[in-house]
Amino acid sequence: MTQTSPPGWHPDPGYTGIGPVQERWWDGNQWTDHLRLPPATIRRRRIRIGVTAGVVALAAIGTGVLLLSDPSGGPEENAATAPSTAPSGAPGGGGRGGGGESRAPERQLPQTEDGYATDLAGGISLPVPDGWKGKSGIAGADVTTGEYACPGDTSQQCVRGGVSSMPATALKLDTTTAKATATKDISANATESYGEKIYGGITSHQELRSEPVTVAGQQGYLVRWKVVTKNGDDGYVQSLAFPSPRSKEMMIVVRSGFDINAKAPALSVMDDITKGIKAASGAGSGPGTTA
């Protein structure tokens, strides 16, 4: 970076290709110690629904510390702090601090609680219905079911149903309320889930729900659409937004996408998952959280 470059997140100049790609905060004069994973692209059809790189982690969630472990035992692969807000001057509060150049090996996070996929940074756990697959992550979690060859590209695998979580800032959402966040995200969610060339685009949509909801003890908001595609199955998409139980400053977005097909999960399962989202064990209670 040049001395005249404005502050912002940029590819980490110290990245070595080990683990997920990171971004480092440039304060306008120098590189800081603040690191984050780049905003993830949520694509239901590729089954990588928002879990940013699986890693082995032990979370002391109550103190906000994530311990990243590596078998090599090298000092640069050890502890890194993960504050819920960005460094001073960072956009949207989506920063992820780090000690030095912590590198996380690309490994699946161990399931921290039976029957749930845990989003460590967000401090929430998604219920995993029977027969579904759940993946926990440092900055996101997802649950999916029913893989099949995508209609527009049979070399790729689609899923009949998927639900994922991630910080709103990772989706470049700068809204500050749950309602505004869910309302703004639903169109992007629909497009990324069903609107690409693999489905031929969305020809129409119908809003099914737009209402406040309590999630993990927090006051949130959800918007649900039924979308009609040109190719393949039509679908239901839902964007749900609410403050993290760990930090009221962090808005969490949970995206859902279900095919409309006899082999797909019933729409009621989407409701069950929404109702079953809870604060992760040890995440603590934020404002509005119930015991």
XYZ file of C-alpha atoms in Angstrom, residues 42-170:
129
model
C -22.950 -17.728 0.103
C -23.943 -20.075 -2.677
C -26.511 -22.655 -1.881
C -25.722 -24.570 -5.062
C -22.126 -25.177 -4.043
C -23.043 -26.328 -0.552
C -20.429 -24.012 0.983
C -23.077 -21.876 2.643
C -21.175 -19.283 4.544
C -18.817 -21.317 6.701
C -15.568 -19.466 6.200
C -12.855 -22.167 6.292
C -13.172 -24.900 8.900
C -10.444 -24.883 11.502
C -9.607 -26.635 14.750
C -10.573 -24.159 17.478
C -11.107 -24.017 21.195
C -13.382 -21.123 22.036
C -13.305 -19.283 25.311
C -16.458 -17.533 24.158
C -17.107 -15.809 27.462
C -13.927 -13.758 27.046
C -14.113 -13.487 23.265
C -10.890 -15.427 22.686
C -10.523 -17.989 19.924
C -7.530 -20.293 20.236
C -6.376 -21.500 16.856
C -4.274 -24.648 17.101
C -1.868 -26.223 14.666
C -0.051 -29.549 14.993
C 3.247 -27.902 14.159
C 3.031 -26.049 17.467
C 4.765 -23.023 15.984
C 4.296 -19.723 17.835
C 2.692 -18.071 14.829
C -0.038 -20.712 14.707
C -1.247 -20.247 18.265
C -3.656 -17.872 20.037
C -5.448 -15.013 18.313
C -8.047 -12.720 19.804
C -11.309 -12.191 17.951
C -13.102 -9.024 19.100
C -16.652 -8.613 17.846
C -16.049 -5.109 16.560
C -13.697 -3.690 13.970
C -10.609 -1.579 14.671
C -11.159 2.137 15.060
C -12.226 3.584 11.731
C -13.145 0.225 10.202
C -16.379 0.034 8.204
C -19.363 -1.614 9.852
C -17.634 -3.169 12.838
C -16.681 -6.350 11.041
C -13.039 -6.576 12.056
C -11.302 -9.656 13.369
C -8.298 -8.893 15.436
C -5.304 -11.147 15.521
C -1.998 -11.550 17.252
C 0.683 -11.254 14.598
C 0.087 -13.437 11.564
C -2.020 -16.234 13.047
C -2.660 -18.920 10.447
C -5.450 -21.412 10.794
C -5.038 -24.799 9.121
C -7.941 -25.695 6.835
C -9.693 -28.234 8.999
C -13.264 -28.803 10.032
C -14.239 -27.336 13.375
C -15.223 -30.079 15.778
C -18.929 -30.110 16.572
C -19.139 -28.247 19.855
C -22.627 -29.421 20.787
C -24.587 -32.474 19.678
C -27.368 -31.593 17.277
C -26.110 -28.079 16.554
C -23.738 -26.276 14.175
C -22.040 -23.392 15.970
C -21.071 -19.962 14.656
C -18.326 -19.028 17.121
C -17.952 -15.359 16.223
C -21.706 -14.813 16.161
C -22.240 -16.727 19.382
C -25.157 -18.759 18.015
C -25.933 -22.392 17.254
C -28.148 -23.655 14.424
C -30.163 -26.835 15.052
C -29.282 -29.722 12.726
C -32.451 -31.656 11.770
C -32.288 -35.442 11.527
C -30.577 -36.500 8.310
C -29.005 -33.078 7.715
C -25.316 -32.144 7.740
C -24.070 -29.420 10.050
C -20.793 -27.485 9.875
C -19.473 -25.188 12.578
C -17.131 -22.319 11.805
C -15.238 -19.378 13.242
C -17.362 -16.816 11.385
C -20.399 -18.751 10.210
C -22.207 -22.058 10.395
C -24.445 -24.017 8.035
C -26.801 -26.962 7.835
C -27.744 -28.640 4.534
C -29.577 -31.638 3.158
C -30.429 -33.444 -0.071
C -27.571 -33.085 -2.566
C -28.292 -33.453 -6.284
C -26.815 -32.452 -9.640
C -27.569 -28.800 -10.359
C -30.026 -28.222 -13.243
C -27.826 -25.845 -15.235
C -24.472 -27.441 -14.471
C -24.517 -31.130 -13.579
C -20.847 -31.002 -12.592
C -21.892 -29.085 -9.476
C -23.942 -30.272 -6.520
C -27.018 -28.402 -5.343
C -28.814 -29.006 -2.067
C -32.548 -29.363 -1.479
C -32.348 -27.228 1.632
C -29.747 -25.078 3.338
C -29.490 -22.614 6.223
C -26.413 -20.526 7.015
C -25.288 -17.766 9.343
C -22.677 -15.027 9.112
C -22.086 -11.445 10.274
C -24.027 -8.847 8.294
C -20.785 -6.991 7.576
C -19.472 -10.036 5.691
